[in-house]
Amino acid sequence: MPKFKFKAKDLNNKIIHGVFFAKDEEDLRAIISNLDYYLISSKKIQESSQLFTFLEKIRVDELSLFCRQLAIMLDAGMELNKCIEILKNNTKINKLKTILEVVHYDLMQGMMLSQSLAKYPKTFPVFFRNMIHIGELSGKMSLVLNKLADYYEKDNKTKRKVKSALAYPIFLLTLCMVILAVLSLYVMPIFKDVFTSLEAQLPPITTVVLKITDFIKNNILYILSIILLSIMAFLLLLRNQKFKKLYDQFNVHHSIQSKVVLASITSRFTNGFSTLLNSSISIVDALTIMSKLLGNRYVEEKMQVTISEIKRGQPIAKSLETINIFPNILIEMISVGEQSGQLEEVLNRVCTYYDDQVDYAIKKMTALIEPLMIILIGMIVIVVLLSIFLPMLDITSSIDTGV
């Protein structure tokens, strides 16, 4: 169904903007009118429009809060349509308000919640929609929504930890570059003028440092342009699936943050897999959904191998072992869960353990990187100080000898 961006006003003449699905402009006008709005203007949005993609996206923490609030109202005995209306009227998130306008209208027309949410795949992924559908079929919507809220809270917490860990070395590297830039643009030129005016014989270390700082000073715009273009080129390359797979494979097996990446993937896998199995989703479907939620193209392809093995009748543990991604202790635990018929309970117990493993991996990486970066910064400072003070000592010695 086509999407329309619209401008309308309510009964108080307040202007609102939003996006609705409608067959045509007349259908859109009828929808708007049923919501007590007056349509001022509208424009059909193409499927490839970046504007609509932007409008659909909301943060993970906002999605978690939406699930928690909806669960609380359903537990209180309120009807689903009324819950959506209250959330629509009270949310401060404009993008979510626009979406809930459509969802509320769809529910009034008799559509199921999962069907309405399927119109917004960028906001509500397959995992979310499948869980909602299970809640509808089982009659346990509030229970499913609480599980979704728990999942997204844990997932968001893990993502924040990993981002913080990766931001630290980037900060230190940026600090090194700033120090070099300040030395090149402001400090060394002053001493170069002094040494030149005194016709001092410069030691090799000073000569090398002056040449480096002169190069940086004279080509600073080119250097910044190259850095900026390199970052842009890298981000564009990440859109290429083959390059993305190679980059993700490097991150998993060879990069300095590989243990953090693996710990994060394992934590997200155990958390999501247990949530899906506890909601009575089949093992194959659960693994298919999880493969797309792990955020790693390389692991996603490996998971397809696991799924194929399970379809051929192989146990889950043996199938996961063949891809060489997850730690042996997890494989052993899954094997025990399969044999005992308590796989869901085993996964529930290991979730917390692997959440803690993310913290441990981050601390280890930080403990490794921090001294290395401090040593690097210290070496830069020492080399610069030597390049300044050695010729000054030579000048002082020459003056003393002359006297």
Short mmCIF file of C-alpha atoms in Angstrom, two decimals:
data_model
loop_
_atom_site.label_atom_id
_atom_site.label_comp_id
_atom_site.label_asym_id
_atom_site.label_seq_id
_atom_site.Cartn_x
_atom_site.Cartn_y
_atom_site.Cartn_z
CA MET A 1 0.00 0.00 0.00
CA PRO A 2 1.36 3.47 -0.89
CA LYS A 3 2.70 5.79 1.80
CA PHE A 4 1.72 9.44 2.02
CA LYS A 5 3.40 12.29 3.84
CA PHE A 6 0.70 14.67 4.97
CA LYS A 7 0.02 18.01 6.64
CA ALA A 8 -3.22 18.40 8.60
CA LYS A 9 -4.84 20.34 11.43
CA ASP A 10 -6.91 19.21 14.39
CA LEU A 11 -10.11 20.69 15.88
CA ASN A 12 -8.00 23.33 17.68
CA ASN A 13 -6.32 24.35 14.38
CA LYS A 14 -3.02 22.86 15.56
CA ILE A 15 -0.87 21.86 12.57
CA ILE A 16 0.43 18.27 12.55
CA HIS A 17 2.72 16.40 10.14
CA GLY A 18 2.92 12.66 9.63
CA VAL A 19 2.95 9.63 7.35
CA PHE A 20 0.05 7.24 6.66
CA PHE A 21 -0.57 4.22 4.46
CA ALA A 22 -3.53 4.69 2.11
CA LYS A 23 -4.81 3.39 -1.24
CA ASP A 24 -4.92 6.90 -2.69
CA GLU A 25 -5.38 10.52 -1.61
CA GLU A 26 -9.15 10.09 -1.17
CA ASP A 27 -8.58 7.11 1.12
CA LEU A 28 -6.02 9.18 3.05
CA ARG A 29 -8.52 12.03 3.41
CA ALA A 30 -11.10 9.58 4.82
CA ILE A 31 -8.58 8.19 7.32
CA ILE A 32 -7.56 11.67 8.44
CA SER A 33 -11.21 12.70 8.76
CA ASN A 34 -12.01 9.65 10.92
CA LEU A 35 -9.26 10.79 13.29
CA ASP A 36 -10.89 14.25 13.58
CA TYR A 37 -8.20 15.95 11.48
CA TYR A 38 -8.57 18.13 8.39
CA LEU A 39 -6.18 17.30 5.56
CA ILE A 40 -4.31 20.34 4.22
CA SER A 41 -1.82 18.71 1.84
CA SER A 42 -0.29 15.33 1.07
CA LYS A 43 2.46 13.81 -1.04
CA LYS A 44 3.05 10.20 -2.04
CA ILE A 45 6.38 8.82 -0.81
CA GLN A 46 8.37 6.42 -2.96
CA GLU A 47 9.57 3.17 -1.33
CA SER A 48 13.18 4.25 -1.64
CA SER A 49 12.60 7.57 0.10
CA GLN A 50 15.13 8.16 2.87
CA LEU A 51 12.68 10.49 4.56
CA PHE A 52 10.27 7.70 5.37
CA THR A 53 13.06 5.45 6.63
CA PHE A 54 14.10 8.22 8.98
CA LEU A 55 10.54 8.71 10.18
CA GLU A 56 10.18 5.00 10.97
CA LYS A 57 13.28 4.63 13.14
CA ILE A 58 13.11 4.87 16.91
CA ARG A 59 15.77 4.01 19.48
CA VAL A 60 15.98 0.63 21.20
CA ASP A 61 15.36 2.17 24.63
CA GLU A 62 12.22 3.86 23.26
CA LEU A 63 11.02 0.53 21.88
CA SER A 64 11.66 -1.13 25.24
CA LEU A 65 9.69 1.58 27.05
CA PHE A 66 6.81 1.18 24.58
CA CYS A 67 6.66 -2.58 25.33
CA ARG A 68 6.79 -2.05 29.09
CA GLN A 69 4.07 0.61 29.11
CA LEU A 70 1.78 -1.41 26.84
CA ALA A 71 2.25 -4.51 29.04
CA ILE A 72 1.37 -2.57 32.20
CA MET A 73 -1.87 -1.24 30.68
CA LEU A 74 -2.88 -4.67 29.36
CA ASP A 75 -2.23 -6.19 32.79
CA ALA A 76 -4.56 -3.55 34.20
CA GLY A 77 -7.36 -4.95 32.03
CA MET A 78 -7.49 -2.23 29.37
CA GLU A 79 -8.37 -3.05 25.76
CA LEU A 80 -5.48 -3.05 23.26
CA ASN A 81 -7.01 -0.33 21.08
CA LYS A 82 -7.45 1.95 24.11
CA CYS A 83 -3.84 1.26 25.21
CA ILE A 84 -2.50 2.27 21.80
CA GLU A 85 -4.62 5.43 21.85
CA ILE A 86 -3.26 6.42 25.28
CA LEU A 87 0.34 5.75 24.22
CA LYS A 88 -0.25 7.74 21.03
CA ASN A 89 -1.61 10.73 22.93
CA ASN A 90 1.08 10.70 25.62
CA THR A 91 4.30 9.83 23.81
CA LYS A 92 6.75 12.69 23.26
CA ILE A 93 8.45 10.79 20.42
CA ASN A 94 7.03 12.29 17.22
CA LYS A 95 8.09 9.36 15.03
CA LEU A 96 6.37 6.86 17.32
CA LYS A 97 3.28 9.08 17.59
CA THR A 98 2.96 9.09 13.80
CA ILE A 99 3.23 5.31 13.64
CA LEU A 100 0.73 4.79 16.48
CA GLU A 101 -1.77 6.99 14.64
CA VAL A 102 -1.78 4.39 11.85
CA VAL A 103 -1.76 1.43 14.25
CA HIS A 104 -4.71 2.86 16.18
CA TYR A 105 -6.67 3.34 12.97
CA ASP A 106 -5.82 -0.19 11.77
CA LEU A 107 -6.98 -1.72 15.07
CA MET A 108 -10.26 0.20 14.76
CA GLN A 109 -10.69 -1.39 11.31
CA GLY A 110 -10.21 -4.89 12.80
CA MET A 111 -6.60 -5.49 11.80
CA MET A 112 -4.33 -7.47 14.15
CA LEU A 113 -1.54 -5.59 15.91
CA SER A 114 1.21 -7.69 14.31
CA GLN A 115 -0.23 -7.00 10.84
CA SER A 116 -0.29 -3.25 11.45
CA LEU A 117 3.24 -3.22 12.86
CA ALA A 118 4.44 -5.12 9.77
CA LYS A 119 3.96 -1.86 7.82
CA TYR A 120 7.01 -0.52 9.68
CA PRO A 121 9.81 -3.11 9.29
CA LYS A 122 12.50 -0.50 10.07
CA THR A 123 10.95 0.16 13.48
CA PHE A 124 9.55 -3.28 14.33
CA PRO A 125 11.86 -6.06 13.04
CA VAL A 126 10.82 -9.66 12.32
CA PHE A 127 11.82 -10.71 15.85
CA PHE A 128 9.50 -8.12 17.40
CA ARG A 129 6.58 -8.84 15.08
CA ASN A 130 6.86 -12.63 15.53
CA MET A 131 6.80 -12.22 19.31
CA ILE A 132 3.71 -9.97 19.08
CA HIS A 133 2.01 -12.53 16.82
CA ILE A 134 2.75 -15.27 19.37
CA GLY A 135 1.22 -13.08 22.06
CA GLU A 136 -1.91 -12.68 19.95
CA LEU A 137 -2.25 -16.42 19.30
CA SER A 138 -1.52 -17.49 22.88
CA GLY A 139 -3.54 -14.76 24.58
CA LYS A 140 -0.49 -13.85 26.66
CA MET A 141 0.31 -10.49 25.10
CA SER A 142 1.42 -8.76 28.32
CA LEU A 143 3.82 -11.62 29.12
CA VAL A 144 5.33 -11.43 25.63
CA LEU A 145 5.65 -7.65 25.83
CA ASN A 146 7.50 -7.90 29.16
CA LYS A 147 9.88 -10.44 27.61
CA LEU A 148 10.46 -8.09 24.68
CA ALA A 149 11.15 -5.19 27.06
CA ASP A 150 13.63 -7.35 29.01
CA TYR A 151 15.34 -8.43 25.79
CA TYR A 152 15.72 -4.91 24.40
CA GLU A 153 16.92 -3.54 27.75
CA LYS A 154 19.64 -6.21 27.97
CA ASP A 155 20.54 -5.81 24.29
CA ASN A 156 20.79 -2.03 24.60
CA LYS A 157 22.95 -2.38 27.71
CA THR A 158 25.34 -4.72 25.87
CA LYS A 159 25.55 -2.39 22.87
CA ARG A 160 26.35 0.60 25.10
CA LYS A 161 29.12 -1.34 26.85
CA VAL A 162 30.75 -2.33 23.56
CA LYS A 163 30.47 1.19 22.12
CA SER A 164 32.05 2.66 25.25
CA ALA A 165 34.89 0.16 25.09
CA LEU A 166 35.61 0.91 21.42
CA ALA A 167 35.30 4.67 21.94
CA TYR A 168 38.17 4.75 24.47
CA PRO A 169 41.02 3.75 22.10
CA ILE A 170 39.57 6.06 19.44
CA PHE A 171 39.66 8.91 21.97
CA LEU A 172 43.31 8.20 22.83
CA LEU A 173 44.27 7.97 19.16
CA THR A 174 42.51 11.28 18.49
CA LEU A 175 44.39 12.79 21.43
CA CYS A 176 47.69 11.70 19.84
CA MET A 177 46.70 13.37 16.58
CA VAL A 178 45.71 16.59 18.38
CA ILE A 179 49.05 16.66 20.22
CA LEU A 180 50.93 16.22 16.93
CA ALA A 181 48.85 18.95 15.29
CA VAL A 182 49.47 21.45 18.13
CA LEU A 183 53.20 20.71 18.13
CA SER A 184 53.39 21.02 14.35
CA LEU A 185 51.33 24.20 13.99
CA TYR A 186 52.32 26.19 17.08
CA VAL A 187 55.18 24.82 19.19
CA MET A 188 57.89 23.63 16.79
CA PRO A 189 57.71 26.63 14.41
CA ILE A 190 58.63 28.93 17.35
CA PHE A 191 61.73 26.90 18.24
CA LYS A 192 62.66 26.51 14.57
CA ASP A 193 62.85 30.31 14.24
CA VAL A 194 64.97 30.49 17.41
CA PHE A 195 67.40 27.81 16.19
CA THR A 196 67.64 29.42 12.75
CA SER A 197 68.36 32.89 14.17
CA LEU A 198 71.14 31.45 16.35
CA GLU A 199 72.53 29.37 13.44
CA ALA A 200 72.60 26.37 15.78
CA GLN A 201 73.95 22.99 14.69
CA LEU A 202 70.89 20.76 15.07
CA PRO A 203 71.14 17.12 16.24
CA PRO A 204 69.58 14.43 14.00
CA ILE A 205 66.51 13.96 16.23
CA THR A 206 65.68 17.69 16.01
CA THR A 207 66.16 17.71 12.24
CA VAL A 208 63.80 14.74 11.81
CA VAL A 209 61.14 16.24 14.11
CA LEU A 210 61.31 19.61 12.32
CA LYS A 211 60.93 17.95 8.93
CA ILE A 212 57.90 15.96 10.15
CA THR A 213 56.24 19.00 11.73
CA ASP A 214 57.01 21.13 8.63
CA PHE A 215 55.38 18.48 6.44
CA ILE A 216 52.29 18.36 8.67
CA LYS A 217 52.05 22.17 8.83
CA ASN A 218 52.44 22.64 5.07
CA ASN A 219 50.01 19.86 4.16
CA ILE A 220 47.48 19.98 7.02
CA LEU A 221 44.51 20.51 4.68
CA TYR A 222 45.55 17.61 2.46
CA ILE A 223 46.07 15.35 5.49
CA LEU A 224 42.65 16.23 6.92
CA SER A 225 41.05 15.71 3.50
CA ILE A 226 42.67 12.28 3.14
CA ILE A 227 41.49 11.26 6.63
CA LEU A 228 37.94 12.47 5.93
CA LEU A 229 37.80 10.81 2.50
CA SER A 230 39.19 7.56 3.95
CA ILE A 231 36.45 7.50 6.60
CA MET A 232 33.77 8.20 3.98
CA ALA A 233 35.19 5.52 1.65
CA PHE A 234 35.23 3.01 4.50
CA LEU A 235 31.61 3.75 5.41
CA LEU A 236 30.59 3.35 1.76
CA LEU A 237 32.49 0.06 1.50
CA LEU A 238 30.58 -1.25 4.52
CA ARG A 239 27.46 -1.10 2.36
CA ASN A 240 29.02 -3.70 0.08
CA GLN A 241 28.00 -7.12 1.41
CA LYS A 242 31.27 -8.85 0.48
CA PHE A 243 33.40 -6.18 2.17
CA LYS A 244 31.04 -6.12 5.18
CA LYS A 245 31.45 -9.88 5.57
CA LEU A 246 35.27 -9.63 5.41
CA TYR A 247 35.28 -6.75 7.89
CA ASP A 248 32.99 -8.60 10.29
CA GLN A 249 35.13 -11.74 9.96
CA PHE A 250 38.24 -9.70 10.81
CA ASN A 251 36.47 -8.25 13.86
CA VAL A 252 35.45 -11.69 15.10
CA HIS A 253 38.78 -13.50 14.68
CA HIS A 254 41.71 -11.12 14.21
CA SER A 255 41.10 -7.61 15.57
CA ILE A 256 42.26 -6.33 18.95
CA GLN A 257 38.62 -6.08 20.04
CA SER A 258 37.71 -9.61 18.81
CA LYS A 259 37.12 -10.94 22.35
CA VAL A 260 34.74 -8.05 23.07
CA VAL A 261 32.92 -8.63 19.76
CA LEU A 262 32.60 -12.38 20.40
CA ALA A 263 31.42 -11.82 23.98
CA SER A 264 28.81 -9.34 22.73
CA ILE A 265 27.59 -11.70 19.99
CA THR A 266 27.37 -14.60 22.46
CA SER A 267 25.49 -12.48 25.00
CA ARG A 268 22.98 -11.27 22.41
CA PHE A 269 22.57 -14.80 21.03
CA THR A 270 21.83 -16.44 24.40
CA ASN A 271 19.50 -13.61 25.40
CA GLY A 272 17.51 -13.59 22.14
CA PHE A 273 17.52 -17.38 21.60
CA SER A 274 16.18 -18.02 25.10
CA THR A 275 13.49 -15.35 24.66
CA LEU A 276 12.31 -16.93 21.40
CA LEU A 277 12.33 -20.52 22.69
CA ASN A 278 10.45 -19.48 25.84
CA SER A 279 7.80 -18.06 23.52
CA SER A 280 7.35 -21.47 21.79
CA ILE A 281 9.00 -20.50 18.50
CA SER A 282 10.58 -23.48 16.73
CA ILE A 283 14.35 -23.92 16.96
CA VAL A 284 14.91 -23.39 13.22
CA ASP A 285 12.77 -20.24 13.14
CA ALA A 286 14.44 -18.93 16.32
CA LEU A 287 17.93 -19.42 14.87
CA THR A 288 16.87 -17.83 11.57
CA ILE A 289 15.60 -14.74 13.40
CA MET A 290 18.67 -14.59 15.66
CA SER A 291 21.10 -14.80 12.75
CA LYS A 292 19.78 -11.45 11.50
CA LEU A 293 19.76 -9.84 14.95
CA LEU A 294 23.44 -10.41 15.79
CA GLY A 295 24.57 -7.50 13.59
CA ASN A 296 27.43 -9.43 11.96
CA ARG A 297 27.25 -10.50 8.32
CA TYR A 298 29.98 -13.15 8.75
CA VAL A 299 28.23 -14.77 11.73
CA GLU A 300 24.88 -14.54 9.93
CA GLU A 301 26.24 -16.67 7.05
CA LYS A 302 27.78 -19.12 9.52
CA MET A 303 24.42 -19.45 11.27
CA GLN A 304 22.85 -20.49 7.97
CA VAL A 305 25.22 -23.48 8.00
CA THR A 306 24.01 -24.34 11.51
CA ILE A 307 20.38 -24.10 10.43
CA SER A 308 21.03 -26.40 7.45
CA GLU A 309 22.68 -28.96 9.73
CA ILE A 310 19.73 -28.89 12.15
CA LYS A 311 17.27 -29.37 9.27
CA ARG A 312 19.26 -32.49 8.35
CA GLY A 313 18.66 -33.85 11.85
CA GLN A 314 21.87 -32.84 13.62
CA PRO A 315 21.69 -31.71 17.30
CA ILE A 316 21.84 -27.95 17.99
CA ALA A 317 25.10 -28.18 19.97
CA LYS A 318 26.91 -30.18 17.27
CA SER A 319 25.62 -27.84 14.55
CA LEU A 320 26.80 -24.74 16.45
CA GLU A 321 30.18 -26.35 17.15
CA THR A 322 30.93 -26.71 13.43
CA ILE A 323 30.88 -22.95 12.78
CA ASN A 324 33.59 -22.16 15.39
CA ILE A 325 31.96 -18.97 16.69
CA PHE A 326 30.59 -19.65 20.14
CA PRO A 327 32.69 -20.72 23.19
CA ASN A 328 32.97 -24.42 24.03
CA ILE A 329 31.32 -23.98 27.43
CA LEU A 330 28.16 -22.65 25.76
CA ILE A 331 28.14 -25.58 23.32
CA GLU A 332 28.45 -28.00 26.24
CA MET A 333 25.63 -26.27 28.14
CA ILE A 334 23.34 -26.40 25.07
CA SER A 335 24.18 -30.10 24.65
CA VAL A 336 23.20 -30.75 28.28
CA GLY A 337 19.98 -28.79 27.78
CA GLU A 338 19.09 -30.78 24.66
CA GLN A 339 19.73 -34.13 26.31
CA SER A 340 17.78 -33.23 29.45
CA GLY A 341 14.91 -31.57 27.58
CA GLN A 342 15.51 -28.32 29.49
CA LEU A 343 17.16 -26.18 26.81
CA GLU A 344 15.08 -23.09 27.64
CA GLU A 345 16.02 -23.25 31.32
CA VAL A 346 19.72 -23.75 30.54
CA LEU A 347 19.74 -20.74 28.19
CA ASN A 348 17.96 -18.62 30.81
CA ARG A 349 20.73 -19.41 33.30
CA VAL A 350 23.67 -18.73 30.95
CA CYS A 351 22.30 -15.33 29.81
CA THR A 352 23.50 -13.58 32.97
CA TYR A 353 26.88 -15.31 32.79
CA TYR A 354 27.55 -14.06 29.27
CA ASP A 355 26.35 -10.56 30.14
CA ASP A 356 29.12 -10.58 32.76
CA GLN A 357 31.58 -11.95 30.16
CA VAL A 358 31.06 -8.81 28.08
CA ASP A 359 32.18 -6.69 31.05
CA TYR A 360 35.19 -8.97 31.59
CA ALA A 361 36.24 -8.82 27.92
CA ILE A 362 35.94 -5.02 27.90
CA LYS A 363 38.09 -4.69 31.05
CA LYS A 364 40.75 -6.95 29.54
CA MET A 365 40.86 -5.00 26.29
CA THR A 366 41.03 -1.68 28.13
CA ALA A 367 43.83 -3.02 30.35
CA LEU A 368 45.77 -3.95 27.19
CA ILE A 369 45.14 -0.79 25.15
CA GLU A 370 45.44 1.87 27.84
CA PRO A 371 49.14 1.34 28.72
CA LEU A 372 50.05 1.01 25.03
CA MET A 373 48.40 4.31 24.16
CA ILE A 374 49.91 6.03 27.20
CA ILE A 375 53.36 4.76 26.16
CA LEU A 376 52.77 6.04 22.60
CA ILE A 377 51.73 9.50 23.84
CA GLY A 378 54.68 9.53 26.26
CA MET A 379 57.14 8.62 23.47
CA ILE A 380 55.83 11.47 21.30
CA VAL A 381 56.24 13.95 24.14
CA ILE A 382 59.74 12.67 25.02
CA VAL A 383 60.94 12.81 21.39
CA VAL A 384 59.64 16.38 21.02
CA LEU A 385 61.21 17.49 24.31
CA LEU A 386 64.55 15.97 23.32
CA SER A 387 64.38 17.66 19.91
CA ILE A 388 63.93 20.99 21.70
CA PHE A 389 66.31 20.69 24.65
CA LEU A 390 69.29 18.98 22.94
CA PRO A 391 70.01 21.91 20.59
CA MET A 392 69.38 24.35 23.47
CA LEU A 393 71.99 22.51 25.55
CA ASP A 394 74.40 22.67 22.61
CA ILE A 395 73.76 26.42 22.28
CA THR A 396 74.30 26.93 26.02
CA SER A 397 77.55 24.92 25.87
CA SER A 398 78.77 26.97 22.91
CA ILE A 399 78.07 30.24 24.75
CA ASP A 400 79.91 28.98 27.87
CA THR A 401 82.89 27.87 25.76
CA GLY A 402 82.99 31.22 23.97
CA VAL A 403 83.02 33.05 27.30
#
